[in-house]
Amino acid sequence: MAIITLANGLKTLFCVLGCVMTAALTYTISIDGLPFRKELLTPWMAATLVDFFINVVPLATWVTYKESNWIGAMLWVILLVCFGSITTCAYIFVQFLKLSPQESLQDPIYHALLRHSSRDSLDHEGKSSSVVIARIVFSVLGFLMLGTLIYTLLTDGSPFRKELLTPWMIATLIDFYINVAALSVWVAYKESSWVGAFFWIILFICLGSITTCAYIVLQLFRLSSQDPIYLVLFNSGNRAENGYEKAYG
């Protein structure tokens, strides 16, 4: 019963968060107009957007893995780029709706993460692994954000200034942290202890996509270079229970 409550709780959470972001977007447009104005692109807004879109990359990668065809995947990725966390919440909500009662009872997060065609049998995602490439990509993205953060601090000072909190900056931060909430649910599922999960989530909140990239790279180094890259999604318990470690280890 507790796990069924978890599935329903996560559906409710992401439904509420999606509604919050929709309301924030609507309100900001009504009081401050459209965001496509040069004066809004301050150094810290630019840094925040870089942070935001780097966090979109792992979400888009998961969506691409989940979708059974490239057209559907491309559509969702475009929506992620254009509408941010509204799309994130909608997509996650839909994935939980697709779960059968048995899947919700067994392990809702695992089954929501897993691609439908992978549920019935273990399949190789191609003969050559993408793990090494993913390590490089997320390392580069992490250092890109670190460089952006240092450069913005040096050229524009601290971000903790009242004048930076424009309506569109506030809306962007809400958008950013809703995506952080989605990634934090995954981290809580991945980590074997609440202490470890809490530590990483605090770093997510404080350092944003730098932590996202560091965490993903760390998880990728726990895989063999010959493993299918989608195994990074699952915790060690699910990998062992469903035979992934035996099949690919």
JSON list of N, CA and C in Angstrom, two decimals, residues 64-109:
[
{"chain": "A", "resi": 64, "resn": "THR", "atom": "N", "xyz": [14.32, 10.52, -24.87]},
{"chain": "A", "resi": 64, "resn": "THR", "atom": "CA", "xyz": [14.73, 9.88, -26.12]},
{"chain": "A", "resi": 64, "resn": "THR", "atom": "C", "xyz": [14.81, 8.37, -25.96]},
{"chain": "A", "resi": 65, "resn": "TYR", "atom": "N", "xyz": [15.32, 7.93, -24.81]},
{"chain": "A", "resi": 65, "resn": "TYR", "atom": "CA", "xyz": [15.39, 6.49, -24.52]},
{"chain": "A", "resi": 65, "resn": "TYR", "atom": "C", "xyz": [13.98, 5.90, -24.36]},
{"chain": "A", "resi": 66, "resn": "LYS", "atom": "N", "xyz": [13.10, 6.63, -23.69]},
{"chain": "A", "resi": 66, "resn": "LYS", "atom": "CA", "xyz": [11.76, 6.12, -23.39]},
{"chain": "A", "resi": 66, "resn": "LYS", "atom": "C", "xyz": [10.90, 5.97, -24.63]},
{"chain": "A", "resi": 67, "resn": "GLU", "atom": "N", "xyz": [10.99, 6.93, -25.54]},
{"chain": "A", "resi": 67, "resn": "GLU", "atom": "CA", "xyz": [10.08, 6.95, -26.67]},
{"chain": "A", "resi": 67, "resn": "GLU", "atom": "C", "xyz": [10.46, 5.87, -27.70]},
{"chain": "A", "resi": 68, "resn": "SER", "atom": "N", "xyz": [9.45, 5.24, -28.27]},
{"chain": "A", "resi": 68, "resn": "SER", "atom": "CA", "xyz": [9.68, 4.12, -29.19]},
{"chain": "A", "resi": 68, "resn": "SER", "atom": "C", "xyz": [10.02, 4.57, -30.61]},
{"chain": "A", "resi": 69, "resn": "ASN", "atom": "N", "xyz": [9.79, 5.84, -30.92]},
{"chain": "A", "resi": 69, "resn": "ASN", "atom": "CA", "xyz": [10.15, 6.34, -32.25]},
{"chain": "A", "resi": 69, "resn": "ASN", "atom": "C", "xyz": [10.75, 7.74, -32.15]},
{"chain": "A", "resi": 70, "resn": "TRP", "atom": "N", "xyz": [11.55, 8.09, -33.15]},
{"chain": "A", "resi": 70, "resn": "TRP", "atom": "CA", "xyz": [12.28, 9.36, -33.13]},
{"chain": "A", "resi": 70, "resn": "TRP", "atom": "C", "xyz": [11.36, 10.56, -33.26]},
{"chain": "A", "resi": 71, "resn": "ILE", "atom": "N", "xyz": [10.24, 10.39, -33.95]},
{"chain": "A", "resi": 71, "resn": "ILE", "atom": "CA", "xyz": [9.32, 11.52, -34.11]},
{"chain": "A", "resi": 71, "resn": "ILE", "atom": "C", "xyz": [8.74, 11.93, -32.76]},
{"chain": "A", "resi": 72, "resn": "GLY", "atom": "N", "xyz": [8.27, 10.93, -31.99]},
{"chain": "A", "resi": 72, "resn": "GLY", "atom": "CA", "xyz": [7.74, 11.20, -30.66]},
{"chain": "A", "resi": 72, "resn": "GLY", "atom": "C", "xyz": [8.80, 11.78, -29.74]},
{"chain": "A", "resi": 73, "resn": "ALA", "atom": "N", "xyz": [10.01, 11.21, -29.79]},
{"chain": "A", "resi": 73, "resn": "ALA", "atom": "CA", "xyz": [11.10, 11.71, -28.96]},
{"chain": "A", "resi": 73, "resn": "ALA", "atom": "C", "xyz": [11.44, 13.15, -29.31]},
{"chain": "A", "resi": 74, "resn": "MET", "atom": "N", "xyz": [11.53, 13.45, -30.61]},
{"chain": "A", "resi": 74, "resn": "MET", "atom": "CA", "xyz": [11.87, 14.80, -31.04]},
{"chain": "A", "resi": 74, "resn": "MET", "atom": "C", "xyz": [10.81, 15.81, -30.61]},
{"chain": "A", "resi": 75, "resn": "LEU", "atom": "N", "xyz": [9.56, 15.42, -30.71]},
{"chain": "A", "resi": 75, "resn": "LEU", "atom": "CA", "xyz": [8.47, 16.29, -30.30]},
{"chain": "A", "resi": 75, "resn": "LEU", "atom": "C", "xyz": [8.57, 16.65, -28.82]},
{"chain": "A", "resi": 76, "resn": "TRP", "atom": "N", "xyz": [8.78, 15.62, -27.98]},
{"chain": "A", "resi": 76, "resn": "TRP", "atom": "CA", "xyz": [8.89, 15.86, -26.55]},
{"chain": "A", "resi": 76, "resn": "TRP", "atom": "C", "xyz": [10.12, 16.70, -26.20]},
{"chain": "A", "resi": 77, "resn": "VAL", "atom": "N", "xyz": [11.23, 16.45, -26.88]},
{"chain": "A", "resi": 77, "resn": "VAL", "atom": "CA", "xyz": [12.45, 17.21, -26.61]},
{"chain": "A", "resi": 77, "resn": "VAL", "atom": "C", "xyz": [12.26, 18.68, -26.99]},
{"chain": "A", "resi": 78, "resn": "ILE", "atom": "N", "xyz": [11.60, 18.94, -28.12]},
{"chain": "A", "resi": 78, "resn": "ILE", "atom": "CA", "xyz": [11.31, 20.33, -28.51]},
{"chain": "A", "resi": 78, "resn": "ILE", "atom": "C", "xyz": [10.43, 21.00, -27.47]},
{"chain": "A", "resi": 79, "resn": "LEU", "atom": "N", "xyz": [9.43, 20.27, -26.97]},
{"chain": "A", "resi": 79, "resn": "LEU", "atom": "CA", "xyz": [8.56, 20.82, -25.93]},
{"chain": "A", "resi": 79, "resn": "LEU", "atom": "C", "xyz": [9.34, 21.08, -24.64]},
{"chain": "A", "resi": 80, "resn": "LEU", "atom": "N", "xyz": [10.30, 20.19, -24.32]},
{"chain": "A", "resi": 80, "resn": "LEU", "atom": "CA", "xyz": [11.15, 20.42, -23.15]},
{"chain": "A", "resi": 80, "resn": "LEU", "atom": "C", "xyz": [11.94, 21.71, -23.28]},
{"chain": "A", "resi": 81, "resn": "VAL", "atom": "N", "xyz": [12.50, 21.93, -24.46]},
{"chain": "A", "resi": 81, "resn": "VAL", "atom": "CA", "xyz": [13.30, 23.13, -24.70]},
{"chain": "A", "resi": 81, "resn": "VAL", "atom": "C", "xyz": [12.42, 24.38, -24.65]},
{"chain": "A", "resi": 82, "resn": "CYS", "atom": "N", "xyz": [11.22, 24.29, -25.22]},
{"chain": "A", "resi": 82, "resn": "CYS", "atom": "CA", "xyz": [10.36, 25.47, -25.32]},
{"chain": "A", "resi": 82, "resn": "CYS", "atom": "C", "xyz": [9.58, 25.77, -24.05]},
{"chain": "A", "resi": 83, "resn": "PHE", "atom": "N", "xyz": [9.10, 24.74, -23.37]},
{"chain": "A", "resi": 83, "resn": "PHE", "atom": "CA", "xyz": [8.21, 24.94, -22.23]},
{"chain": "A", "resi": 83, "resn": "PHE", "atom": "C", "xyz": [8.80, 24.45, -20.91]},
{"chain": "A", "resi": 84, "resn": "GLY", "atom": "N", "xyz": [10.03, 23.94, -20.94]},
{"chain": "A", "resi": 84, "resn": "GLY", "atom": "CA", "xyz": [10.74, 23.62, -19.71]},
{"chain": "A", "resi": 84, "resn": "GLY", "atom": "C", "xyz": [10.01, 22.66, -18.81]},
{"chain": "A", "resi": 85, "resn": "SER", "atom": "N", "xyz": [9.90, 23.04, -17.53]},
{"chain": "A", "resi": 85, "resn": "SER", "atom": "CA", "xyz": [9.39, 22.12, -16.52]},
{"chain": "A", "resi": 85, "resn": "SER", "atom": "C", "xyz": [7.91, 21.80, -16.67]},
{"chain": "A", "resi": 86, "resn": "ILE", "atom": "N", "xyz": [7.17, 22.61, -17.43]},
{"chain": "A", "resi": 86, "resn": "ILE", "atom": "CA", "xyz": [5.77, 22.25, -17.71]},
{"chain": "A", "resi": 86, "resn": "ILE", "atom": "C", "xyz": [5.76, 20.92, -18.47]},
{"chain": "A", "resi": 87, "resn": "THR", "atom": "N", "xyz": [6.63, 20.81, -19.47]},
{"chain": "A", "resi": 87, "resn": "THR", "atom": "CA", "xyz": [6.74, 19.56, -20.24]},
{"chain": "A", "resi": 87, "resn": "THR", "atom": "C", "xyz": [7.30, 18.44, -19.37]},
{"chain": "A", "resi": 88, "resn": "THR", "atom": "N", "xyz": [8.31, 18.74, -18.54]},
{"chain": "A", "resi": 88, "resn": "THR", "atom": "CA", "xyz": [8.88, 17.73, -17.64]},
{"chain": "A", "resi": 88, "resn": "THR", "atom": "C", "xyz": [7.78, 17.11, -16.79]},
{"chain": "A", "resi": 89, "resn": "CYS", "atom": "N", "xyz": [6.98, 17.94, -16.16]},
{"chain": "A", "resi": 89, "resn": "CYS", "atom": "CA", "xyz": [5.92, 17.45, -15.28]},
{"chain": "A", "resi": 89, "resn": "CYS", "atom": "C", "xyz": [4.86, 16.67, -16.06]},
{"chain": "A", "resi": 90, "resn": "ALA", "atom": "N", "xyz": [4.49, 17.19, -17.23]},
{"chain": "A", "resi": 90, "resn": "ALA", "atom": "CA", "xyz": [3.49, 16.50, -18.04]},
{"chain": "A", "resi": 90, "resn": "ALA", "atom": "C", "xyz": [3.99, 15.12, -18.47]},
{"chain": "A", "resi": 91, "resn": "TYR", "atom": "N", "xyz": [5.25, 15.05, -18.89]},
{"chain": "A", "resi": 91, "resn": "TYR", "atom": "CA", "xyz": [5.80, 13.77, -19.37]},
{"chain": "A", "resi": 91, "resn": "TYR", "atom": "C", "xyz": [5.88, 12.76, -18.23]},
{"chain": "A", "resi": 92, "resn": "ILE", "atom": "N", "xyz": [6.37, 13.19, -17.08]},
{"chain": "A", "resi": 92, "resn": "ILE", "atom": "CA", "xyz": [6.48, 12.28, -15.93]},
{"chain": "A", "resi": 92, "resn": "ILE", "atom": "C", "xyz": [5.10, 11.82, -15.48]},
{"chain": "A", "resi": 93, "resn": "PHE", "atom": "N", "xyz": [4.15, 12.75, -15.44]},
{"chain": "A", "resi": 93, "resn": "PHE", "atom": "CA", "xyz": [2.78, 12.41, -15.06]},
{"chain": "A", "resi": 93, "resn": "PHE", "atom": "C", "xyz": [2.21, 11.34, -16.00]},
{"chain": "A", "resi": 94, "resn": "VAL", "atom": "N", "xyz": [2.43, 11.50, -17.29]},
{"chain": "A", "resi": 94, "resn": "VAL", "atom": "CA", "xyz": [1.95, 10.53, -18.28]},
{"chain": "A", "resi": 94, "resn": "VAL", "atom": "C", "xyz": [2.60, 9.16, -18.07]},
{"chain": "A", "resi": 95, "resn": "GLN", "atom": "N", "xyz": [3.90, 9.14, -17.75]},
{"chain": "A", "resi": 95, "resn": "GLN", "atom": "CA", "xyz": [4.59, 7.87, -17.53]},
{"chain": "A", "resi": 95, "resn": "GLN", "atom": "C", "xyz": [4.01, 7.11, -16.34]},
{"chain": "A", "resi": 96, "resn": "PHE", "atom": "N", "xyz": [3.65, 7.84, -15.28]},
{"chain": "A", "resi": 96, "resn": "PHE", "atom": "CA", "xyz": [3.04, 7.18, -14.12]},
{"chain": "A", "resi": 96, "resn": "PHE", "atom": "C", "xyz": [1.62, 6.71, -14.43]},
{"chain": "A", "resi": 97, "resn": "LEU", "atom": "N", "xyz": [0.91, 7.47, -15.27]},
{"chain": "A", "resi": 97, "resn": "LEU", "atom": "CA", "xyz": [-0.44, 7.05, -15.67]},
{"chain": "A", "resi": 97, "resn": "LEU", "atom": "C", "xyz": [-0.40, 5.74, -16.46]},
{"chain": "A", "resi": 98, "resn": "LYS", "atom": "N", "xyz": [0.67, 5.51, -17.21]},
{"chain": "A", "resi": 98, "resn": "LYS", "atom": "CA", "xyz": [0.79, 4.33, -18.06]},
{"chain": "A", "resi": 98, "resn": "LYS", "atom": "C", "xyz": [1.08, 3.05, -17.26]},
{"chain": "A", "resi": 99, "resn": "LEU", "atom": "N", "xyz": [1.47, 3.20, -15.99]},
{"chain": "A", "resi": 99, "resn": "LEU", "atom": "CA", "xyz": [1.81, 2.02, -15.20]},
{"chain": "A", "resi": 99, "resn": "LEU", "atom": "C", "xyz": [0.58, 1.18, -14.89]},
{"chain": "A", "resi": 100, "resn": "SER", "atom": "N", "xyz": [0.77, -0.12, -14.95]},
{"chain": "A", "resi": 100, "resn": "SER", "atom": "CA", "xyz": [-0.31, -1.02, -14.53]},
{"chain": "A", "resi": 100, "resn": "SER", "atom": "C", "xyz": [-0.36, -1.04, -13.00]},
{"chain": "A", "resi": 101, "resn": "PRO", "atom": "N", "xyz": [-1.48, -1.50, -12.43]},
{"chain": "A", "resi": 101, "resn": "PRO", "atom": "CA", "xyz": [-1.54, -1.61, -10.96]},
{"chain": "A", "resi": 101, "resn": "PRO", "atom": "C", "xyz": [-0.40, -2.45, -10.38]},
{"chain": "A", "resi": 102, "resn": "GLN", "atom": "N", "xyz": [-0.03, -3.52, -11.09]},
{"chain": "A", "resi": 102, "resn": "GLN", "atom": "CA", "xyz": [1.05, -4.37, -10.61]},
{"chain": "A", "resi": 102, "resn": "GLN", "atom": "C", "xyz": [2.39, -3.63, -10.60]},
{"chain": "A", "resi": 103, "resn": "GLU", "atom": "N", "xyz": [2.65, -2.85, -11.66]},
{"chain": "A", "resi": 103, "resn": "GLU", "atom": "CA", "xyz": [3.90, -2.09, -11.73]},
{"chain": "A", "resi": 103, "resn": "GLU", "atom": "C", "xyz": [3.94, -1.01, -10.65]},
{"chain": "A", "resi": 104, "resn": "SER", "atom": "N", "xyz": [2.79, -0.39, -10.40]},
{"chain": "A", "resi": 104, "resn": "SER", "atom": "CA", "xyz": [2.71, 0.62, -9.34]},
{"chain": "A", "resi": 104, "resn": "SER", "atom": "C", "xyz": [2.95, -0.01, -7.98]},
{"chain": "A", "resi": 105, "resn": "LEU", "atom": "N", "xyz": [2.49, -1.25, -7.82]},
{"chain": "A", "resi": 105, "resn": "LEU", "atom": "CA", "xyz": [2.67, -1.96, -6.56]},
{"chain": "A", "resi": 105, "resn": "LEU", "atom": "C", "xyz": [4.11, -2.41, -6.37]},
{"chain": "A", "resi": 106, "resn": "GLN", "atom": "N", "xyz": [4.74, -2.91, -7.44]},
{"chain": "A", "resi": 106, "resn": "GLN", "atom": "CA", "xyz": [6.09, -3.47, -7.34]},
{"chain": "A", "resi": 106, "resn": "GLN", "atom": "C", "xyz": [7.14, -2.39, -7.11]},
{"chain": "A", "resi": 107, "resn": "ASP", "atom": "N", "xyz": [7.22, -1.44, -8.03]},
{"chain": "A", "resi": 107, "resn": "ASP", "atom": "CA", "xyz": [8.26, -0.41, -7.95]},
{"chain": "A", "resi": 107, "resn": "ASP", "atom": "C", "xyz": [7.94, 0.68, -8.97]},
{"chain": "A", "resi": 108, "resn": "PRO", "atom": "N", "xyz": [7.17, 1.69, -8.61]},
{"chain": "A", "resi": 108, "resn": "PRO", "atom": "CA", "xyz": [6.68, 2.65, -9.60]},
{"chain": "A", "resi": 108, "resn": "PRO", "atom": "C", "xyz": [7.78, 3.46, -10.28]},
{"chain": "A", "resi": 109, "resn": "ILE", "atom": "N", "xyz": [8.82, 3.86, -9.55]},
{"chain": "A", "resi": 109, "resn": "ILE", "atom": "CA", "xyz": [9.86, 4.69, -10.16]},
{"chain": "A", "resi": 109, "resn": "ILE", "atom": "C", "xyz": [10.66, 3.88, -11.17]}
]
